[in-house]
Structure formats: structure tokens, C-alpha cells
Amino acid sequence: MPNRSATEGGPYAHKKTSVQRTMVLVMVALVPATAYDLYLFGWPAINLFVITIASALMIEALCLVIARKPIVMFLTDGSAILTAWLLAMSLPPWAPWWIGVLGAGIAIVIGKQIFGGIGQNVFNPAMVARVALLISFPLEMTTFVAPSPLGTAGAPGFMDSLAFTFGLANSVDVVSSASVLGHVKTELSRGIPLQQALEGNYDLFAMTLGDASGSMGETSFSLILVGGLFLIIKRVISWHIPVAMLGTIAIMATLFNLINPAQYPDALFHLVSGATVLGAFFIATDLVTSPVTKRGQLLFGVGCGLLVYIIRTWTAYPEGMAFAVLLMNAMTPLIDRYIKPRVYGRTIKGDPLAPKGGS
Amino acid sequence: MKLFKIRGGVHPEYQKRLTRKNEIEVLPMPPMLHMPLQQHIGARAEPEVNAGDKVKKGQVIALAKGMISAPVHASTSGTILGIHEFPAPHASGLPWQTITMKSDGKDEWGEMPPPMNPFESTPEEISDRVAISGVVGMGGATFPSAIKLYLGKSHQLKTLVINGSECEPYLTCDDRLMQEKADGVLDGARTIARALRVENVIIAIESNKPDALSVMKEATKGYSDVKVVGIPTRYPMGAEKHLIQVVTGVETPSGKLTADIGMVVHNVATAYAVHVAVRYGYPLMTRVVTVSGGAIKEPKNLLVPIGTPVGSLIDYCGGLTQEAHRILIGGPMMGQPLISTRSPVVKGTNGVLALTKEETRKQDEMPCIRCGSCVTACPCGLVPLEMAARIRKEELDAAVDIGLMDCVSCGACAYVCPSYIPLTQYFNYAKGRLKAIQGEQRKQEITKQLAEQREVRLVEQMRAKKEMLAKRKAEKAAKAAAQAEAKAAEEATAAPQEATSTEMTSSPPEVN
Ligand code: SF4
Ligand code: SF4
């Protein structure tokens, strides 16, 4: 390109949009669910959330310094905060501080900066970090607590929580409790039929609000759904990935549930439990790592849905969102290469249309 | 009427309310006019006047030259001051050959061709009249209109679409023209239809111009061959091939002209200019210009003599209220930044905009975040982010492979890009480079051809020389024999050697 300032071209009007605005809108959409979850899980969760985001920002700044990139411009684009935010939502809320720091480091350095920074990464950074943590620290990553909302009897106070988060004292009794998906998986593997496994654990109402154990993003179905719809209305994301993904999960679940209800939970269970909605609206739709065409996005969504269902149902992991999204991220370049819009005046293969009428 | 869908497009802030209610005002004749020789696509016009000549209003001052060209006329009476390089109303800021004249204030008409009734004239007569009147595409394309009228001879045409979409933000000159000169626009449209030998005229107007729509509908009552349709408001609805598809459903194949599918598009202002040229015999000397933007004190629509310095328009509108971040010729989507306000209004100038910083909303470029907005916005089904990525690496051929040449440079992609990547600029740069490379290749080919021809010539000359030598030798031998005989007979000698050698060195020099 020639020197641009001399010949600076049009258009000379621009839509009210920016990378920063896009990221901020996603964060706004996450606020209700996050706020409610932080309230539910109390101070230890708040500590983890703050630590994860703060370390992501610091690590990002460091990377920018090393790469000699404009720091203010890239640090304020919001992408590091959003990545850390989504990561924090996929961690057990009472995880120790170093999980947050390590996760942020993996997400920013390995997930993003190694590829060349914003827009260059192939994989969703938050999910790269989550999977790396899950494989390396299975115990810490699967120790969930039952919610104990701020201000209630069992909830730890701020000072207690600090001690707890930083592992200084084990002054808080961790009431550990499996997530619904994890519980069902364990019970099913022990040969206990589904209905029995769900008893007392599967409270649809509680789950849709978030009053269940699990990582933050796994719990409040309805608030995340509200955020997701907000993103679609604001046109930050399009409906294609979430609809394709949720639809595929629902169809698969219904199909197998019809075949054997004792073994396979129904569609509703799959949709409201785990990170299904968070994944469909906030993780799979990550702009950088999903296809750019609408048809590509549909295919991507279907792929994610299939993989989520397969991993949940037939592998050792109770939740497959992170793996599913990462696998489909790897397919994105291929999808974008082969699925393209039809060019005006050409056939889908790229040949000029045959002229109709005229001479 | 049934309308058809097109993909993509954007909804910029139209900002038309700044001028949409403002009646067209006549700008007073400026003291000095600058008429570039190249106000159209094609070959530059050839000046017909010299410094010091007195000219009358409407007189030809430069003649069309070559197949695709258009003449230039004096917009008023006065004296030619000279033909020189003058800042062009163009982003490059490069000077154009321009005829400058001084108005004598009398505005005296020269001798004009007689008025014609188009419906008692042949298509050729109409086209010829349009040609000598210097009418060009006034929506900004500036293609000589007569050339498009002659298409009626070579192509079987069915439909004429009159483009009243005016999809560029801010501009309302076509809107006002339709409201104030509906009959002229209609007559011009029907005149063009006659020249093209088509029976079917569609006047397409974006639905954000309800007044123009109703006025035009009223005006066309009783003309069964003309239909006025409201089309959805979306940029770039006015792109030729897309406009045709919206109103007829037919998609022009890539690399073809719309005439190949039996359709031709002309702008409303062009239709009006044709009407004036045919019915009155007046060449193209004025046009309506929208002067608008947040930095203009009183935005207006002005009827402006071609050649008026842009600065005079801005002054007439009360000047600037604040420093303009950008002064543009044309609309904000496809217009060009103006380097000097001394540059004149030319035939294709539909707007002069002085935009504030907030209006242009410029930000620093960020890396592409693969959001796909540009893909959704592109009316041509391209993947702008990938074309830009290839062009950035100077892989121009790879960019062509994924559709660069199908890009209409509308700017919709760049308009929506959250990373403020100047996508259109990449595409224009690449197209320009490719053209230059092609030109270079052509030059090389021509050079090669010339070299080959020279080779052939040389070989032929050699052969000719050899033959000649052989002949001479034979002659000499014969002569020698004869001489020997003569010597023997008369004992006389001759030496023709010298002559032969001179002849050998005087072979013609190479002319390339
Ligand atoms: S400028 Fe070209 S690539 Fe961009 S939207 Fe217009 S046609 Fe598509
Ligand atoms: S709109 Fe801009 S940021 Fe989005 S994909 Fe296109 S080029 Fe990339």
C-alpha cells in the first residue's frame, strides 16, 4: 500500500461502531448473569473474578510492550477483559487465586498473543485456557460448591474469603457439590437410571435462575439467555450460530431420549444445564474464531452442537462445550475457504452467469 | 410493481433533511470560470479556442476527440484567458488541462442548434444532438451519454431505468430536480427511450423521497410506457446492476454490460440535461449541486454554471461555521476529498460537502477481528476481509481470484468495519496497480512485437541484399565477360568497383 495519509480514501462516513464498542456490548450482555452469580457465590467468586481480569490486563500489557505495539489502543479495545471475563465464568467459582492468574496467562499468551494478537488467533483464548487448566488441574477445576449467597448464614465474609482465595487458611468449610451434569454422569456410569439420578438434583426452576452448583457461567440459564438475545438485537452477533447449535443439541437429545429415556436426558435438560447457553451465545459466537459467512456460521453451529452432545453423552467428560468449540475453531479456516457467498453476476462456482434475454 | 431482492447494503445516516426542503437557488454567475477539458470518462476534449478569444454562451470551446469523449461549452459569454493546468476537483489534486474564461457579465447566447421534437426525430438525430451538447452521466459516472444512446443500434434493448435512487447520504439535488422539474425529467426519460428504441421506462426512486415519488407519479399519469416505482432505501441501491435487479429481477452476468441483458440506466439529472439539449438546443452548461454538511452555515441546493470554483458555492451558502474536517466532492460514500476550493464544479459534481470531525467519524485502524460485517454488507457477495488480506501482501492475482474485479467500490464494507480498515482503499489501490501492470504488459508486448517485426525486416533485407549481390555478381560476371570480349576486341578497360562499394554501404537505415 502506498502512503495512506496522502491519498486517504473513502468512505468519509462510518457506522457507529468500533472494536471497543463491540466488546463493551458483549460485556454489558454478560452483566446480569455475572452480577447474579457473584452474588450467589459470594466473596470468593468475586475475588477470583477480579484476579482473573486484572491479571489478564497486566499480562496483555506486558505482551504489548514486548511486541512493541501501541499499548493504550490495544489495552482499551476490551478484548483482554472480555476473554478473562468469559474464562472466569467457566471456572469453579471458589477456585484458588492461582487458577485465575494461570488461566489468564494461558488465555492471553498462548491463546492470543502468540498468534499475533487480536484477530489473529485460531482458537477461542478463554476455552484454550479452560481446557489447559482442566487437563492439568482436574481436582481444582471440578470442585464446585453449592451457592451460598452474599449475606446469608453460610457465606464467607470478605476477610475470610481473601484468606480462602489465597490459600492462607482453610478457615471456610467448602461444601463441595458436583454440578448437575457431573452428578448425572457419575450416577449413570454407576448404572443408576436417569430419573433416579436426577431426583433432588435437577430442579429446573433453580437451574434456570442459576441457583445450582457449577461454574458461574453454567448456572444462570435465563439471565444468560437475556444477554444473548440482547446481543442479537444489537446485532453484535447474528442468530445463526446459537440457533444452529441449540437446535442441534435439542434434536440430538430428543432423538436419543425417545430411543431410551432411562439413559438419555431430554432436550430441556441439555439446554438448561451446563454451559449450553453461555457457549451458544457468548463462546461459539466469538467473532475472531468463528466463520465470517452466515452459511458458514450455520455449519459451525451445527458442528458445535453435535460435538457438545457427543462429548457429554459418550466420553468421560461431563461437559463438552470447551472441547466442542475448540474443535470447531480448528475447522473455521476450512469452512471459510469453502463456504463463500455467491458473487454478484456469477454462479456459485464463480463462472459468469449465462446472459438472459437481450442480444 | 413487484420488486426483487438484492443482498447486502447498509443504512448510513442519510442527513438529507439538511437540504431536502430547500428549493434550488440559482447561483449568480461568478467572474471567472474554469472548464477542464476532461469532465468525462474517455478521451480529453480538444480546445477550439485560444487566449484572448471572445466566446458566447453555449459556444463549443473544446471538441470531443476520439470514440469516447464529450465536448465542452462556454457556460457564459466572455473572454478566454488561457488554457493551462488548474487544480482538479479530484482526490489526486493533480492539475488538469483547463480553459479559464472571464465572464463579461452579459451572458450573451451564441448561435444554438434549433429546438427539436424528439418524437418527430429519429433515434440517430436525438443521439447526435445529445453528443454535440456534451451531456455526460450526471450521477457522478460521467460516461458520455450519447455513447450509451448509440447502444440502441447494437443491442436489442427492452427497458430504460431512470435512476432517481440518490442513495448517497446528504445529496438531495436529484430529489429537488424531480420535484421542481418533473415534466422535464419525464420528457428527457422518454426522449432517451426513443433514442434507445425501448418501450418500457421505469423511474426508480428510493422510498425516503416521498415528495419526489408523488410528484413524479403525478407527472407520469397518462403515459402508459412510464412507471414510477418506490424502491427500498438502502445504500448502494443506485449501483447500476443492482438497481436493474431490484426493479426487473434480472442479474447482469459478471463482465457484461447491462445492455447485454437489454437494460440501460440513466440518472434523472442526465434525463433532464437531455430534455434541455433536445427541446431547447442548450448544451450542458449548468447543473444542480447540493452544498451540505455539518460545517456549512446554510446548506442549499444550487443551480451552478459548470466551471464555477467550489469556493464560490461555499461562500454563497454562508461559508463554514467551523473548520471542516473534510471537504468532499460528491457524497460521503463514494465522493472524493477536495484539495483546493479553487477547483471548479464539473459536469459530474453532484455535491459539495463540508463535514465535521464527528460526521466523518474517523478512528485509528485496528486489526481485522473477523466479525464478518463486511461480508454481510457487500452487495456483490464478496469477502472483503480476505481480498484486503491478500492485497496487503501484494498478492493481487490472488485477490482477483476471489472477486476483486467484481467489486464496485461502493464502500459499504469499509463503512461497517469496526476496525476502521480502509477496505475500499485497498481495492482501489489494487485495481489501479493491476491496470498499470496491464498497461506495462501491453507496452512490453508492443515492444516485443516491434522487435519481432524488426527481426523479420532485417532478415528480409539481408535476403534482398544477398539476392542483389548475387545478381550483381552475375551481372558483373556477365559484364566482365562482355568486357573481356570487348577488351579482346578493343583492348579497353573499365573499373566499376567503386560504384558497387558505395551502393553497398548506402543501404537504408533502420526506421523504427
Ligand atoms: S467496496 Fe467492493 S467489496 Fe466493499 S462492499 Fe462494495 S462491492 Fe463489496
Ligand atoms: S468488517 Fe472489518 S473487522 Fe469485520 S471482518 Fe470485515 S475487515 Fe474484518
PDB file of N, CA, C and O and ligand atoms in Angstrom, chain A residues 19 292, chain B residues 366-375 384-386 388 392 413-414 416-421 423, ligand 2:
ATOM      1  N   VAL A  19     -14.258  -1.741  17.510  1.00  0.00           N
ATOM      2  CA  VAL A  19     -13.928  -2.993  18.190  1.00  0.00           C
ATOM      3  C   VAL A  19     -14.296  -2.857  19.658  1.00  0.00           C
ATOM      4  O   VAL A  19     -14.929  -3.730  20.263  1.00  0.00           O
ATOM      5  N   VAL A 292     -16.977 -16.328   8.867  1.00  0.00           N
ATOM      6  CA  VAL A 292     -17.436 -14.972   8.566  1.00  0.00           C
ATOM      7  C   VAL A 292     -18.719 -14.943   7.745  1.00  0.00           C
ATOM      8  O   VAL A 292     -19.365 -13.915   7.658  1.00  0.00           O
TER       9      VAL A 292
ATOM     10  N   MET B 366      -7.547  -0.741  13.317  1.00  0.00           N
ATOM     11  CA  MET B 366      -7.205  -1.868  14.192  1.00  0.00           C
ATOM     12  C   MET B 366      -7.065  -3.118  13.319  1.00  0.00           C
ATOM     13  O   MET B 366      -7.466  -3.108  12.175  1.00  0.00           O
ATOM     14  N   PRO B 367      -6.529  -4.186  13.879  1.00  0.00           N
ATOM     15  CA  PRO B 367      -6.501  -5.414  13.082  1.00  0.00           C
ATOM     16  C   PRO B 367      -7.922  -5.925  12.839  1.00  0.00           C
ATOM     17  O   PRO B 367      -8.828  -5.626  13.607  1.00  0.00           O
ATOM     18  N   CYS B 368      -8.085  -6.698  11.786  1.00  0.00           N
ATOM     19  CA  CYS B 368      -9.388  -7.293  11.470  1.00  0.00           C
ATOM     20  C   CYS B 368      -9.763  -8.276  12.571  1.00  0.00           C
ATOM     21  O   CYS B 368      -8.954  -9.103  12.977  1.00  0.00           O
ATOM     22  N   ILE B 369     -10.996  -8.162  13.079  1.00  0.00           N
ATOM     23  CA  ILE B 369     -11.428  -9.113  14.109  1.00  0.00           C
ATOM     24  C   ILE B 369     -12.354 -10.170  13.517  1.00  0.00           C
ATOM     25  O   ILE B 369     -13.059 -10.859  14.235  1.00  0.00           O
ATOM     26  N   ARG B 370     -12.363 -10.277  12.226  1.00  0.00           N
ATOM     27  CA  ARG B 370     -13.119 -11.315  11.508  1.00  0.00           C
ATOM     28  C   ARG B 370     -14.595 -11.308  11.893  1.00  0.00           C
ATOM     29  O   ARG B 370     -15.210 -12.363  12.029  1.00  0.00           O
ATOM     30  N   CYS B 371     -15.137 -10.118  12.052  1.00  0.00           N
ATOM     31  CA  CYS B 371     -16.516 -10.047  12.511  1.00  0.00           C
ATOM     32  C   CYS B 371     -17.502 -10.402  11.413  1.00  0.00           C
ATOM     33  O   CYS B 371     -18.664 -10.690  11.689  1.00  0.00           O
ATOM     34  N   GLY B 372     -17.051 -10.342  10.170  1.00  0.00           N
ATOM     35  CA  GLY B 372     -17.946 -10.707   9.076  1.00  0.00           C
ATOM     36  C   GLY B 372     -18.922  -9.606   8.671  1.00  0.00           C
ATOM     37  O   GLY B 372     -19.726  -9.803   7.764  1.00  0.00           O
ATOM     38  N   SER B 373     -18.857  -8.449   9.304  1.00  0.00           N
ATOM     39  CA  SER B 373     -19.786  -7.370   8.946  1.00  0.00           C
ATOM     40  C   SER B 373     -19.624  -6.971   7.489  1.00  0.00           C
ATOM     41  O   SER B 373     -20.596  -6.680   6.794  1.00  0.00           O
ATOM     42  N   CYS B 374     -18.368  -6.960   7.034  1.00  0.00           N
ATOM     43  CA  CYS B 374     -18.128  -6.547   5.657  1.00  0.00           C
ATOM     44  C   CYS B 374     -18.716  -7.557   4.675  1.00  0.00           C
ATOM     45  O   CYS B 374     -19.197  -7.183   3.605  1.00  0.00           O
ATOM     46  N   VAL B 375     -18.692  -8.817   5.058  1.00  0.00           N
ATOM     47  CA  VAL B 375     -19.251  -9.858   4.181  1.00  0.00           C
ATOM     48  C   VAL B 375     -20.759  -9.650   4.064  1.00  0.00           C
ATOM     49  O   VAL B 375     -21.335  -9.712   2.982  1.00  0.00           O
ATOM     50  N   PRO B 384     -14.695  -9.186   1.651  1.00  0.00           N
ATOM     51  CA  PRO B 384     -13.728  -8.085   1.638  1.00  0.00           C
ATOM     52  C   PRO B 384     -12.515  -8.332   2.524  1.00  0.00           C
ATOM     53  O   PRO B 384     -11.391  -7.986   2.143  1.00  0.00           O
ATOM     54  N   LEU B 385     -12.714  -8.927   3.712  1.00  0.00           N
ATOM     55  CA  LEU B 385     -11.564  -9.082   4.591  1.00  0.00           C
ATOM     56  C   LEU B 385     -10.471  -9.923   3.939  1.00  0.00           C
ATOM     57  O   LEU B 385      -9.287  -9.656   4.125  1.00  0.00           O
ATOM     58  N   GLU B 386     -10.867 -10.918   3.151  1.00  0.00           N
ATOM     59  CA  GLU B 386      -9.855 -11.764   2.524  1.00  0.00           C
ATOM     60  C   GLU B 386      -9.189 -11.076   1.347  1.00  0.00           C
ATOM     61  O   GLU B 386      -7.984 -11.226   1.137  1.00  0.00           O
ATOM     62  N   ALA B 388      -8.699  -7.916   1.143  1.00  0.00           N
ATOM     63  CA  ALA B 388      -7.784  -6.937   1.734  1.00  0.00           C
ATOM     64  C   ALA B 388      -6.532  -7.637   2.249  1.00  0.00           C
ATOM     65  O   ALA B 388      -5.418  -7.130   2.084  1.00  0.00           O
ATOM     66  N   ARG B 392      -2.854  -6.723   0.972  1.00  0.00           N
ATOM     67  CA  ARG B 392      -1.837  -6.254   1.910  1.00  0.00           C
ATOM     68  C   ARG B 392      -0.520  -6.979   1.666  1.00  0.00           C
ATOM     69  O   ARG B 392       0.539  -6.427   1.855  1.00  0.00           O
ATOM     70  N   CYS B 413     -18.548  -1.996   2.723  1.00  0.00           N
ATOM     71  CA  CYS B 413     -17.750  -2.826   3.628  1.00  0.00           C
ATOM     72  C   CYS B 413     -16.951  -1.950   4.595  1.00  0.00           C
ATOM     73  O   CYS B 413     -16.964  -2.170   5.807  1.00  0.00           O
ATOM     74  N   ALA B 414     -16.272  -0.961   4.049  1.00  0.00           N
ATOM     75  CA  ALA B 414     -15.460  -0.093   4.900  1.00  0.00           C
ATOM     76  C   ALA B 414     -16.343   0.683   5.872  1.00  0.00           C
ATOM     77  O   ALA B 414     -15.961   0.947   7.002  1.00  0.00           O
ATOM     78  N   VAL B 416     -18.969  -0.281   7.475  1.00  0.00           N
ATOM     79  CA  VAL B 416     -19.392  -1.036   8.658  1.00  0.00           C
ATOM     80  C   VAL B 416     -18.235  -1.612   9.464  1.00  0.00           C
ATOM     81  O   VAL B 416     -18.448  -2.158  10.541  1.00  0.00           O
ATOM     82  N   CYS B 417     -17.015  -1.526   8.965  1.00  0.00           N
ATOM     83  CA  CYS B 417     -15.908  -2.234   9.618  1.00  0.00           C
ATOM     84  C   CYS B 417     -15.612  -1.668  11.003  1.00  0.00           C
ATOM     85  O   CYS B 417     -15.257  -0.503  11.142  1.00  0.00           O
ATOM     86  N   PRO B 418     -15.756  -2.474  12.058  1.00  0.00           N
ATOM     87  CA  PRO B 418     -15.491  -1.967  13.405  1.00  0.00           C
ATOM     88  C   PRO B 418     -14.008  -1.680  13.632  1.00  0.00           C
ATOM     89  O   PRO B 418     -13.670  -0.968  14.570  1.00  0.00           O
ATOM     90  N   SER B 419     -13.159  -2.228  12.791  1.00  0.00           N
ATOM     91  CA  SER B 419     -11.732  -1.981  12.942  1.00  0.00           C
ATOM     92  C   SER B 419     -11.264  -0.815  12.085  1.00  0.00           C
ATOM     93  O   SER B 419     -10.076  -0.529  12.010  1.00  0.00           O
ATOM     94  N   TYR B 420     -12.182  -0.159  11.412  1.00  0.00           N
ATOM     95  CA  TYR B 420     -11.867   1.010  10.586  1.00  0.00           C
ATOM     96  C   TYR B 420     -10.778   0.706   9.561  1.00  0.00           C
ATOM     97  O   TYR B 420      -9.885   1.516   9.317  1.00  0.00           O
ATOM     98  N   ILE B 421     -10.836  -0.473   8.993  1.00  0.00           N
ATOM     99  CA  ILE B 421      -9.876  -0.832   7.953  1.00  0.00           C
ATOM    100  C   ILE B 421     -10.332  -0.173   6.650  1.00  0.00           C
ATOM    101  O   ILE B 421     -11.495  -0.308   6.275  1.00  0.00           O
ATOM    102  N   LEU B 423     -10.976  -0.598   3.667  1.00  0.00           N
ATOM    103  CA  LEU B 423     -11.083  -1.692   2.695  1.00  0.00           C
ATOM    104  C   LEU B 423     -11.166  -1.182   1.257  1.00  0.00           C
ATOM    105  O   LEU B 423     -10.441  -1.649   0.386  1.00  0.00           O
TER     106      LEU B 423
HETATM  107  S1  SF4 C   2     -15.717  -5.685   8.848  1.00  0.00           S
HETATM  108 FE1  SF4 C   2     -13.575  -5.217   9.247  1.00  0.00          FE
HETATM  109  S2  SF4 C   2     -13.093  -6.312  11.123  1.00  0.00           S
HETATM  110 FE2  SF4 C   2     -15.005  -7.178  10.368  1.00  0.00          FE
HETATM  111  S3  SF4 C   2     -14.352  -8.914   9.125  1.00  0.00           S
HETATM  112 FE3  SF4 C   2     -14.527  -7.195   7.735  1.00  0.00          FE
HETATM  113  S4  SF4 C   2     -12.485  -6.328   7.642  1.00  0.00           S
HETATM  114 FE4  SF4 C   2     -12.540  -7.654   9.437  1.00  0.00          FE
END
